[in-house]
XYZ file of C-alpha atoms in Angstrom:
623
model
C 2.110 -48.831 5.960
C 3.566 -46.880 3.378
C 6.169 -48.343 0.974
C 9.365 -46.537 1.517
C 10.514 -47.045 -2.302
C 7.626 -46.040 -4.245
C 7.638 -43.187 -1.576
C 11.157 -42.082 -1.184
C 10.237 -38.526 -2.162
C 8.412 -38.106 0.431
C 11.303 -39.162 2.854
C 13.631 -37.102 1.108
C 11.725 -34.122 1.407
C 10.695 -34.522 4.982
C 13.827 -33.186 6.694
C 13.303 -29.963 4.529
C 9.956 -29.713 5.735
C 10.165 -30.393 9.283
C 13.119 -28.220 9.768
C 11.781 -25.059 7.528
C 8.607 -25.490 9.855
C 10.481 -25.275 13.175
C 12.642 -22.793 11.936
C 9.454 -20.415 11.974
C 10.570 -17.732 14.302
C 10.930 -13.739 14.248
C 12.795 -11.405 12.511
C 13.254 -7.306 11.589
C 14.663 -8.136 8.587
C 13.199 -8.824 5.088
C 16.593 -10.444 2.952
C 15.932 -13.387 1.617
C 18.406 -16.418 1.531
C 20.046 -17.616 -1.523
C 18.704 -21.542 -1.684
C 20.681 -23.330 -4.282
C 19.727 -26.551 -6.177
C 23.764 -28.089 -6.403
C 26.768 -26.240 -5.248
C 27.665 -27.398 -8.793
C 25.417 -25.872 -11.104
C 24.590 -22.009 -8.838
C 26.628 -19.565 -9.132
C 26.594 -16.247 -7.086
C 24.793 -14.855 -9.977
C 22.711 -16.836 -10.471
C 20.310 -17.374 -7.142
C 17.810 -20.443 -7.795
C 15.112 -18.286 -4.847
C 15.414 -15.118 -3.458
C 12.480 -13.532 -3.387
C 11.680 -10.422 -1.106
C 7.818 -10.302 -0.136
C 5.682 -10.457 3.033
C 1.780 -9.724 3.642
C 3.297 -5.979 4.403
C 5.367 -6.091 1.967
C 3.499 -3.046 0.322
C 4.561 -0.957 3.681
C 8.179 -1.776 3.902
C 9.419 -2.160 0.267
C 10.514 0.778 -2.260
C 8.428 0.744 -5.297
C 6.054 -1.680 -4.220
C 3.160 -1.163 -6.841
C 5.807 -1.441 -9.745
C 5.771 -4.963 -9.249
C 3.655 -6.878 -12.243
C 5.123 -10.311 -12.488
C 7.273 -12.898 -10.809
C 10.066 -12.199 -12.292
C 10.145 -8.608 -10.659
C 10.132 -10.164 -7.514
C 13.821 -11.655 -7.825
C 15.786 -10.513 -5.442
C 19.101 -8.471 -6.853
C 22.004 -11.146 -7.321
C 24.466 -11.675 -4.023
C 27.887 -9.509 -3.175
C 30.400 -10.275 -6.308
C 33.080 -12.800 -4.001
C 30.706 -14.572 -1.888
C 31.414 -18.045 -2.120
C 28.996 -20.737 -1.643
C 28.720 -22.326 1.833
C 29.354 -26.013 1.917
C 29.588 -26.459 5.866
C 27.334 -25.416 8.426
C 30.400 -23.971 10.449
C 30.558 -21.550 7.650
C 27.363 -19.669 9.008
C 28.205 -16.725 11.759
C 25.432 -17.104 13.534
C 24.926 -20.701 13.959
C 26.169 -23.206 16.803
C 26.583 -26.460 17.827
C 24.706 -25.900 20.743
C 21.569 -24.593 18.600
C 18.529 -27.647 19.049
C 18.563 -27.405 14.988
C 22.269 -27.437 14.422
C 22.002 -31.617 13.018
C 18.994 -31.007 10.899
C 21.020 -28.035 9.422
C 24.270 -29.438 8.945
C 22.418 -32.757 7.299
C 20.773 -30.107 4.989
C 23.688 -28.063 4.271
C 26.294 -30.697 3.892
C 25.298 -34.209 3.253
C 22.099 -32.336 0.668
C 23.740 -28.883 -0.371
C 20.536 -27.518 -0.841
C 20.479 -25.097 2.013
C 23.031 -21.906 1.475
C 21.948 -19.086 3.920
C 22.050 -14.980 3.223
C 24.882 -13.476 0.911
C 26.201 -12.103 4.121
C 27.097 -16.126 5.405
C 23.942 -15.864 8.378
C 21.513 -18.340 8.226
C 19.088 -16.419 10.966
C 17.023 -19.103 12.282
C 15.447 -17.348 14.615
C 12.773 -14.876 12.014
C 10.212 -15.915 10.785
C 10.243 -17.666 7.325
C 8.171 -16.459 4.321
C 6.127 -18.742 2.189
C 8.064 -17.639 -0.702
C 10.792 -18.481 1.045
C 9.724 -21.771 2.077
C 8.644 -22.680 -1.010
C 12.058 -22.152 -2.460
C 13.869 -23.723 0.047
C 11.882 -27.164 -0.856
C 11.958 -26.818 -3.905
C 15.422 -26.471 -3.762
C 15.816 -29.415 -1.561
C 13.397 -31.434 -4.066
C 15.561 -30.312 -6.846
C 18.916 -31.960 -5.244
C 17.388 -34.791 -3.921
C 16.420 -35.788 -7.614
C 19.847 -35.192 -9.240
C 21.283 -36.928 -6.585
C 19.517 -39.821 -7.512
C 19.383 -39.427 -10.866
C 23.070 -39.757 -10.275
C 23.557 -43.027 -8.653
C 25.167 -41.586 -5.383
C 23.031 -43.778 -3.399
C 25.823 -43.349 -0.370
C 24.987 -39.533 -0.028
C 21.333 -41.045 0.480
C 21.557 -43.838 2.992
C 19.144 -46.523 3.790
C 19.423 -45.777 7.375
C 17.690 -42.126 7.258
C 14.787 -44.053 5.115
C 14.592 -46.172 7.644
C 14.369 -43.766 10.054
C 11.657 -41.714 8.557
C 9.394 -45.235 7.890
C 9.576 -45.759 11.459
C 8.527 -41.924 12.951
C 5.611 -42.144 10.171
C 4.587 -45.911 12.050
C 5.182 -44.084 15.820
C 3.269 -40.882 14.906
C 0.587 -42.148 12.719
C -2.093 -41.886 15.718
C -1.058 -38.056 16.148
C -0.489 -37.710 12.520
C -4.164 -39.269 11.687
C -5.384 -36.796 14.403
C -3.890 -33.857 13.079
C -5.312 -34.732 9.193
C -8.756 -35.178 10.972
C -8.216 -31.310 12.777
C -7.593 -29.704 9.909
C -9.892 -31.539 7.935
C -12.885 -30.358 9.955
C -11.389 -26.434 10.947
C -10.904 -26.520 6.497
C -15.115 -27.158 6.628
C -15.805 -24.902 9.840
C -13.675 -22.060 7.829
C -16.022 -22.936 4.084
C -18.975 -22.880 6.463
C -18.452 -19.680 8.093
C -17.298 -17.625 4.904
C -20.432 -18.797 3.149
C -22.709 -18.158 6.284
C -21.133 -14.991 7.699
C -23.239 -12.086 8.185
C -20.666 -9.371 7.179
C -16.769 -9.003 7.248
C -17.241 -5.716 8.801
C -20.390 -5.429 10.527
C -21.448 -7.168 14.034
C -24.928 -7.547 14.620
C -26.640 -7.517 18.297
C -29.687 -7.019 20.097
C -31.716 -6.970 22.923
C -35.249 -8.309 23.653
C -37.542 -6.882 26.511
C -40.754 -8.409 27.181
C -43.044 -6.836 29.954
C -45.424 -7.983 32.035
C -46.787 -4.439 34.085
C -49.600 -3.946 36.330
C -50.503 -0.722 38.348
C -53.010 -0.034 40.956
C -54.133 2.938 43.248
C -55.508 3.154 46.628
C -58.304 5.497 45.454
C -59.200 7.703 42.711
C -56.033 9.496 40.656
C -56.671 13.027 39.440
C -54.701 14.080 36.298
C -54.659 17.054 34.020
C -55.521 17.264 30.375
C -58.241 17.237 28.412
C -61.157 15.354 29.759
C -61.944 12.318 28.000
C -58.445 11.799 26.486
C -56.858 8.742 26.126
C -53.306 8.175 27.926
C -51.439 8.436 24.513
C -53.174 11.317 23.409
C -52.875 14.078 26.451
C -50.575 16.243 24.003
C -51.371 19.123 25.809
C -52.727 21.326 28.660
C -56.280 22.930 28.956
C -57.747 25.534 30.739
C -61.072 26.662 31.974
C -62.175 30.263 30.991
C -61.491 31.408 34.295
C -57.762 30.278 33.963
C -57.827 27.147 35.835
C -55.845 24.054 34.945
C -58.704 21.345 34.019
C -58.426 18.042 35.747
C -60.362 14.175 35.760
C -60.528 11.449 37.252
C -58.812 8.420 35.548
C -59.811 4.871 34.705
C -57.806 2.154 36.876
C -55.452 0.756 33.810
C -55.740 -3.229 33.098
C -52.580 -5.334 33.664
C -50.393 -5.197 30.177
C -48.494 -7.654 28.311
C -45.765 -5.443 25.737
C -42.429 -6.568 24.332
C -39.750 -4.253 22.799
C -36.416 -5.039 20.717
C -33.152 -3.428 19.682
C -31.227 -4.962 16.512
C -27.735 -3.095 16.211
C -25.616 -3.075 13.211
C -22.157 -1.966 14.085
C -19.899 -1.440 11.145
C -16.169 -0.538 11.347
C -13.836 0.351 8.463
C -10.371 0.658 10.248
C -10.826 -1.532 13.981
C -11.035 1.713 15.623
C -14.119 3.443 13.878
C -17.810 2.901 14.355
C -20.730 3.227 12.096
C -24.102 2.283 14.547
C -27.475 1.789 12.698
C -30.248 0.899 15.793
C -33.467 -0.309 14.402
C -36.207 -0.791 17.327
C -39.749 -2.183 17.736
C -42.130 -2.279 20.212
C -45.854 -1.866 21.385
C -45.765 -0.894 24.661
C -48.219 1.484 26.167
C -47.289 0.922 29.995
C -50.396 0.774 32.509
C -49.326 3.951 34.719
C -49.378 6.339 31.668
C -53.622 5.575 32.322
C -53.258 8.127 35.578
C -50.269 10.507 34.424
C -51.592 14.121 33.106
C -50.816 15.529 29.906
C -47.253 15.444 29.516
C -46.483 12.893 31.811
C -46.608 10.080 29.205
C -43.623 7.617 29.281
C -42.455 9.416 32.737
C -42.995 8.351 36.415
C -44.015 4.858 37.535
C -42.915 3.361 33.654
C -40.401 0.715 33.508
C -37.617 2.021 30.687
C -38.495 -0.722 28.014
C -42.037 -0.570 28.560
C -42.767 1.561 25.633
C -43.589 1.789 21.962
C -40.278 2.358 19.802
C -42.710 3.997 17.121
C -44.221 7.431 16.640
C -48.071 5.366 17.010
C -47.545 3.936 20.342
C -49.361 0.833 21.311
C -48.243 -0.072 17.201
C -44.905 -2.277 16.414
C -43.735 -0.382 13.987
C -39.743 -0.509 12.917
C -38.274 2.766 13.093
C -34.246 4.067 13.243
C -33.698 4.679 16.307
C -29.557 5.270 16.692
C -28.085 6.094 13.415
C -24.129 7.962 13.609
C -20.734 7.433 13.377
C -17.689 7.494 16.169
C -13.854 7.852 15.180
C -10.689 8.869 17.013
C -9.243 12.459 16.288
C -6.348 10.482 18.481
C -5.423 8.963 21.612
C -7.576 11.111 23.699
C -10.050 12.565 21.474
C -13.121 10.514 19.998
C -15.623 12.194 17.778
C -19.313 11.367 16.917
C -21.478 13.161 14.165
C -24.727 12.173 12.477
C -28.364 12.654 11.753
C -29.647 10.726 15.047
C -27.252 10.408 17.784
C -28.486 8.907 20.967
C -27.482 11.895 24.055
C -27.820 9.500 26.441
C -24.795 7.691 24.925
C -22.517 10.066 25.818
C -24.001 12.385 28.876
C -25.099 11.539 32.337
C -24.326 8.003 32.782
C -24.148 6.125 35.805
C -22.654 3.146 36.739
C -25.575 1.800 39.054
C -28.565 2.721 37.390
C -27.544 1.145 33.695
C -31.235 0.259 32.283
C -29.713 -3.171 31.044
C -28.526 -4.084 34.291
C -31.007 -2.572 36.676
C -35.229 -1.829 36.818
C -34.305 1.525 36.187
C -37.513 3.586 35.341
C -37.660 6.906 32.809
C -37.104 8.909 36.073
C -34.342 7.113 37.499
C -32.371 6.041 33.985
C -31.224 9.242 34.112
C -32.041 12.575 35.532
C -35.334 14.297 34.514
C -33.797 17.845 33.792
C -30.585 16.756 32.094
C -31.544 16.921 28.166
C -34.344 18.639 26.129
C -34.138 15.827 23.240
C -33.638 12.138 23.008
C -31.912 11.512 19.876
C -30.169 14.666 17.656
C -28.482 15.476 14.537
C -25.048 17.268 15.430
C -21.660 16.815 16.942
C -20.458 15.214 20.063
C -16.638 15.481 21.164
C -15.358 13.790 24.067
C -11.745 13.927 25.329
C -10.115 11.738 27.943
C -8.063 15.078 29.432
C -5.892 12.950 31.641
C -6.916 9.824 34.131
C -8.848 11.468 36.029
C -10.986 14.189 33.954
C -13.402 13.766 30.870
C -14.735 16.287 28.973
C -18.056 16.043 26.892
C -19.415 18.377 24.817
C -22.398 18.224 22.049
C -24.857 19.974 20.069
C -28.004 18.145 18.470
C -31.296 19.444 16.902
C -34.265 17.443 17.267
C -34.564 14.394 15.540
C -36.276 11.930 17.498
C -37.821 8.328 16.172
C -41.259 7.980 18.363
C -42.030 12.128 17.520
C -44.401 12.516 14.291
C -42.820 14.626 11.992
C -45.946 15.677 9.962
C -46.919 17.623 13.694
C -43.451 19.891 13.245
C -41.094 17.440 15.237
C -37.842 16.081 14.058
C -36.927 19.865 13.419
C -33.622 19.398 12.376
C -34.417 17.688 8.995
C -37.727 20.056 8.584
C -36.534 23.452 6.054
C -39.011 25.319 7.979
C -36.598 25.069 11.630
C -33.260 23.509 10.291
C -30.268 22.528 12.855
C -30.305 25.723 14.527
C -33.640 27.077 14.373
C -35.704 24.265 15.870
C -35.680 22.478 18.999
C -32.217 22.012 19.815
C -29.611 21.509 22.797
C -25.619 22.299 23.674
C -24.058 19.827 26.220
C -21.276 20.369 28.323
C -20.204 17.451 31.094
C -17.155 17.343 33.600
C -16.477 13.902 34.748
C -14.225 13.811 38.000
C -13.368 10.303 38.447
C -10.214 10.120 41.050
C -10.398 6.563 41.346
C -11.933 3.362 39.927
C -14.570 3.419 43.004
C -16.169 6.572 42.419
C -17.306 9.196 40.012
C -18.494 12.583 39.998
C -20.185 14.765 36.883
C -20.910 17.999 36.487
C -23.587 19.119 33.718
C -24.961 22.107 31.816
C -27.543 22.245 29.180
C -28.613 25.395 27.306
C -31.759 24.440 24.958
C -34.047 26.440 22.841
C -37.563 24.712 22.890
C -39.702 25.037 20.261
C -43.687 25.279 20.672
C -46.535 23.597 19.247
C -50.309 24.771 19.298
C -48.807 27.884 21.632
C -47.804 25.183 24.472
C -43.691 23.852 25.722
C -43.212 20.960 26.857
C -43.795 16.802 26.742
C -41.625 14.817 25.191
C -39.345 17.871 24.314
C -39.956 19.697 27.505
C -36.744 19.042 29.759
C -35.869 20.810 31.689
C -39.628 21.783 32.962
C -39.339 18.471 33.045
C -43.090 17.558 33.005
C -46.323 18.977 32.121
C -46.891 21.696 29.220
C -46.228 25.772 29.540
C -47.964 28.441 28.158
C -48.535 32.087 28.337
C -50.542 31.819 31.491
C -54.232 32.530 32.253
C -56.753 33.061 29.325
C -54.429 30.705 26.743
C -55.027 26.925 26.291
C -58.950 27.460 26.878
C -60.919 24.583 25.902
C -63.801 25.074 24.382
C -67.450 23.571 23.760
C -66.240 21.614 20.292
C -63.145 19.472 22.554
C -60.698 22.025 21.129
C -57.983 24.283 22.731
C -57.436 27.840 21.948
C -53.211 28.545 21.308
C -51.351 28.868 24.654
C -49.784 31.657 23.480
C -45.705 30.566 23.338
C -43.272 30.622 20.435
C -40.127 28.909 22.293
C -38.651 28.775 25.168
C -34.804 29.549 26.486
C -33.995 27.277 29.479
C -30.520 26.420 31.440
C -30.133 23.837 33.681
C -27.178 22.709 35.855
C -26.830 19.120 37.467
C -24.279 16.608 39.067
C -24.240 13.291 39.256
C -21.912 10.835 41.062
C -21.543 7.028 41.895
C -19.624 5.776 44.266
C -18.884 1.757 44.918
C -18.108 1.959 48.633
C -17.596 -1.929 48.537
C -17.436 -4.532 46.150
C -21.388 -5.375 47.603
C -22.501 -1.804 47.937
C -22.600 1.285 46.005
C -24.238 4.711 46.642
C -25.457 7.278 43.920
C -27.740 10.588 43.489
C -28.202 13.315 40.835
C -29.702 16.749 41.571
C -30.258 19.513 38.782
C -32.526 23.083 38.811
C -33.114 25.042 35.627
C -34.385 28.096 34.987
C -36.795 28.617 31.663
C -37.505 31.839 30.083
C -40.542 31.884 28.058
C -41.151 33.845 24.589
C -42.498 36.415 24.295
C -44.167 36.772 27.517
C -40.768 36.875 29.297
C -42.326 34.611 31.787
C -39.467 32.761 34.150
C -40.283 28.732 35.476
C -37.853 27.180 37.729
C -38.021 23.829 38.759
C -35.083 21.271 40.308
C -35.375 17.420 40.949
C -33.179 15.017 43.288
C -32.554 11.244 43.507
C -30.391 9.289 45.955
C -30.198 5.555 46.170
C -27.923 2.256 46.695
C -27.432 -0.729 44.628
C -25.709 -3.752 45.608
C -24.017 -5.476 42.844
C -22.873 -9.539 42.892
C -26.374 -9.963 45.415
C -26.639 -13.400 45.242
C -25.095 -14.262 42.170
C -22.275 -12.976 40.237
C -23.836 -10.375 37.513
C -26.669 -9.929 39.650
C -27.976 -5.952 41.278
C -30.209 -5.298 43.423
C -31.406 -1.096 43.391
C -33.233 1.107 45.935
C -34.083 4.873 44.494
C -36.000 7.778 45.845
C -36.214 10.627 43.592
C -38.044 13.999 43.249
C -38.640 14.376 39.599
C -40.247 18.248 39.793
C -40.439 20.495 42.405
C -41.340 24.185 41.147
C -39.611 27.027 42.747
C -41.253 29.629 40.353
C -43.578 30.197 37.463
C -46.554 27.474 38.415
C -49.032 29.784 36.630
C -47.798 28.948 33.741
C -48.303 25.612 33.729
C -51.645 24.754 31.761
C -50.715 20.925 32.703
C -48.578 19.057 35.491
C -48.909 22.004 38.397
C -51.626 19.491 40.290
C -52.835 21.350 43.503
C -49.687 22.640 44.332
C -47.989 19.203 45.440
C -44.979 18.021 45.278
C -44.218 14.289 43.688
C -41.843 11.164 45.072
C -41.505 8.335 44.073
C -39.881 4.968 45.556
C -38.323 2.528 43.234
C -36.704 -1.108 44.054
C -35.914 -4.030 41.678
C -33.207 -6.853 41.026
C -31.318 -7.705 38.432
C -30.770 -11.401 38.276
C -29.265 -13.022 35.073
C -30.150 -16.789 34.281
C -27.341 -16.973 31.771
C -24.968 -14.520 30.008
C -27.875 -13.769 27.285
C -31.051 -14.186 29.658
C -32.255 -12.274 32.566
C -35.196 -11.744 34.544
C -35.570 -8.168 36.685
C -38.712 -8.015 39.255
C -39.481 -4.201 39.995
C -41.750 -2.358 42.064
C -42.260 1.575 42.395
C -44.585 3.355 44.433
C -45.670 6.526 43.330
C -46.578 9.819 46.030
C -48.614 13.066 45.426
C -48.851 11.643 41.928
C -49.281 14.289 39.342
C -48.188 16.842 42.322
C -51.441 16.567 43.733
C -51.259 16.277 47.429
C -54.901 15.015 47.220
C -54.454 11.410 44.999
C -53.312 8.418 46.715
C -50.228 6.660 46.260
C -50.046 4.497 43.058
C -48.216 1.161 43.324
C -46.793 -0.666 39.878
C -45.214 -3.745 39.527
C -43.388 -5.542 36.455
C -40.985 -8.383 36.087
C -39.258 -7.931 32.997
C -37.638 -10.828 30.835
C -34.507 -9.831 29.187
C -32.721 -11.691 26.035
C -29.325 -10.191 24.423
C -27.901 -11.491 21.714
């Protein structure tokens, strides 16, 4: 127990503290009180503490940066005539039927060290400065002392030391509690200012790792050059006669991959965003064994099955999202930078999510809707009202798994620049009349540009697959394994799409895209049209709360016009489906597990191979 005499400060002081605490409440106004040490000794010109500062003090106060030591932050001295309060029924704006009206009028009358505004308010219900706190003790501290010093040991009775010994003995469980609290949030705070990443950057990231296995009913005939590796079809080939040359491929072995995502996102006023994406990965997913030359990375692959690099099957780290996002205003958001992901901000949907869903790189999003991945440029998108938002963009090339040293990433490269590469303008309607449903419209204008005389691969949306050239007698191969120039300096293409999604229930939701595209060819003026489809359903919450499960069929190319131009991905004149199912099930909020299973039909549009079934069950960590 504490002695109450070699402690009486501590008592004295305690009514000024507990009341200045609860008196904590808001207020519009910035005046500070005038706190006097003895109703003897102040005067109206001379205020003991009135100082005039808050944490936005800089936004609300005239001549703010003028201020260079304490004593410019006096406060002007009161109204000439203002007497000094000595009763609590002085104050306007206080009552007896306040809860603090005793601790006041003990403070005020029996203590004189509380005097209120110039103005005779006491306003106890703002919110009380530490300056002003700190001169309101002090001022209490101040007459406690003289009033000691004094002798007037009535005006300090017995009774209210006393009284204070016996709330410290009542409380000293709660109190002792309290102590401990703070104690240990004081060494959480230390800890997490010492250990904390960045005061304006958030790091997360994701972690995919990828069991796959594919398998065909009989032998799979693909286009390219004979003898290539899956990684390495990077074009079409021809026989002399003009034919498109095709193989047989090897069965692929069952594949073990991971990929990862680590995102830096830095903001400098709460409403900005700076994004820096670094990936890794080694994937080279087991279907890409059958698919012909430009296929790679396209039907029957699971979206994180892949190689973030421009070496795939290598785990190299590479930038793969690097640009910045900030408000114009309410409506209007902005993005510009050297590698802006289009995917971010064009054909969504709300079922087929690739974190939440099996999602392959068919059904993630359409397979006409975007020549490039990633872009240098502009994106502006503008919430027009509820219901309508408009998206619009322009990127040139710059994509992370493309080798530059080959002429990709044209955007950076002197030799194309921004506008005279491979680049794309973006336009997207959203229609969204409800929470329930969606619908987009799209339209893409891209120039294309060619390499070794041949359009198309990774940069060939909207074709979508395969590789272009001039036609018959271009792309010949020849005795040494190489391929004569197919003829092509870049290609013009347009393509319109829509896309909707529509939750019909809180358990089931219906979507489906469809796009066509027309691409001129230069110089030979050649025209290729093409269009795709995909319908499905997902149902969302099956069997546990977070959980999806998602049925797609899809069309990825159908060509209308122009298949003699195709030196790869024409087949025999088929036309390719494909069948997709998996479920989403999360474990936890950071760990999920999603079983998939496509089948693939007239693979490589040849009506002739047989139906190719893969399988993968991929393990998902976020962080």
């Amino acid at each position: 127990m504490l002695n109450p005499v070699r402690n009486w400060k501590l008592w004295l002081a305690a009514p000024a503290v507990l009341f200045w605490v609860q008196s904590a409440q808001a207020s519009e106004k910035l005046q500070a009180p005038v706190l006097e040490a003895t109703p003897a000794q102040a005067t109206p010109a001379e205020p003991v503490a009135a100082h005039k500062l808050k944490p936005d003090a800089k936004d609300v106060t005239p001549n703010f940066d003028s201020v260079n030591s304490i004593a410019a932050l006096e406060a002007d001295a009161p109204a000439a005539g203002m007497e000094q309060v000595t009763s609590v029924s002085q104050f306007t704006d206080v009552r007896p039927t306040d809860w603090a009206f005793q601790a006041l009028q003990s403070l005020v009358e029996r203590y004189g060290c509380i005097a209120g505004y110039p103005d005779r308010t006491f306003r106890g219900n703002r919110a009380t400065t530490r300056y002003e706190f700190a001169a309101g003790l002090n001022a209490c501290l101040n007459r406690i002392n003289e009033l000691i010093a004094a002798s007037t040991a009535d005006l300090v009775k017995k009774e209210d030391l006393a009284t204070l010994q016996k709330l410290q003995e009542q409380f000293a469980a709660e109190l002792a509690t309290i102590r401990g609290r703070v104690d240990a949030l004081e060494a959480r705070t230390t800890t997490l200012e010492k250990q904390q990443f960045s005061t304006t950057t958030k790091l997360s990231g994701g972690l995919w790792i990828n069991p796959t296995i594919a398998r065909s009913t009989g032998d799979v005939r693909f286009e390219g050059v004979p003898g290539s590796a899956a990684d390495t079809r990077f074009a079409g080939a021809r026989t002399a006669g003009g034919a498109p040359i095709s193989a047989i491929a090897p069965d692929p072995e069952p594949t073990l991959s991971f990929l990862t995502w680590l995102t830096l996102n830095t903001s400098f006023t709460g409403r900005d965003s700076l994004v820096t994406q670094l990936a890794a990965g080694n994937g080279i997913s087991p279907y890409n064994q059958y698919a012909s030359a430009g296929f790679f990375n396209a039907t029957g692959v699971p979206f994180f099955d892949q190689t973030a690099g421009t070496v795939n099957g290598r785990s190299d780290i590479v930038i793969r999202d690097f640009f910045y996002t900030f408000p114009v205003n309410e409506g209007i958001k902005v993005t510009v930078g050297p590698r802006i992901n289009w995917y971010r901000h064009f054909d969504g949907n709300r079922f087929l999510n690739v974190f939440a869903s099996g999602a392959s790189f068919d059904t993630s999003n359409s397979t006409q809707t975007n020549t490039i991945d990633r872009g240098s440029g502009l994106v502006v998108e503008a919430q027009l009202s509820r219901q309508f938002r408009l998206a619009l963009g322009y990127l040139g090339e710059n994509t992370e798994f493309l080798p530059s040293q080959f002429g990709f990433n044209t955007s950076s490269n002197p030799a194309f620049g921004l506008f005279g590469g491979t680049n794309t303008a973006s336009a997207e309607l959203t229609f969204s009349p409800s929470d329930t449903f969606n619908l987009r419209l799209q339209y893409n204008y891209s120039r294309i540009q060619a390499y070794g005389g041949q359009v198309g691969g990774a940069i060939g949306e909207p074709i979508p697959y395969g590789y272009l050239d001039a036609g018959p007698g271009f792309s010949v191969l020849q005795p040494d394994g190489s391929v004569t120039g197919g003829g092509l300096k870049y290609a013009y293409a347009s393509m319109f799409g829509v896309n909707f999604d529509w939750l019909v229930t809180p358990g089931i939701g219906l979507f489906g895209r469809y796009s066509f595209a027309n691409t001129r060819l230069n110089p030979v003026n050649g025209l290729v049209r093409t269009q795709s489809f995909q319908v499905g359903a997902a149902f969302p919450d099956l069997g546990k709360k977070g959980a999806q499960a998602t049925v797609a069929f899809l069309m990825p190319m159908d060509i209308t016009r122009g298949r003699q131009f195709f030196a790869s991905g024409a087949g025999d004149g088929g036309t390719q489906y494909q069948l997709e199912a998996s479920y989403f099930y999360p474990l936890s909020n950071n760990i999920a597990i999603v079983p998939t299973f496509y089948a693939i039909f007239n693979a490589n549009n040849f009506n002739s191979n047989p139906t190719v079934y893969v399988g993968n069950i991929r393990t998902q960590f976020s962080f």
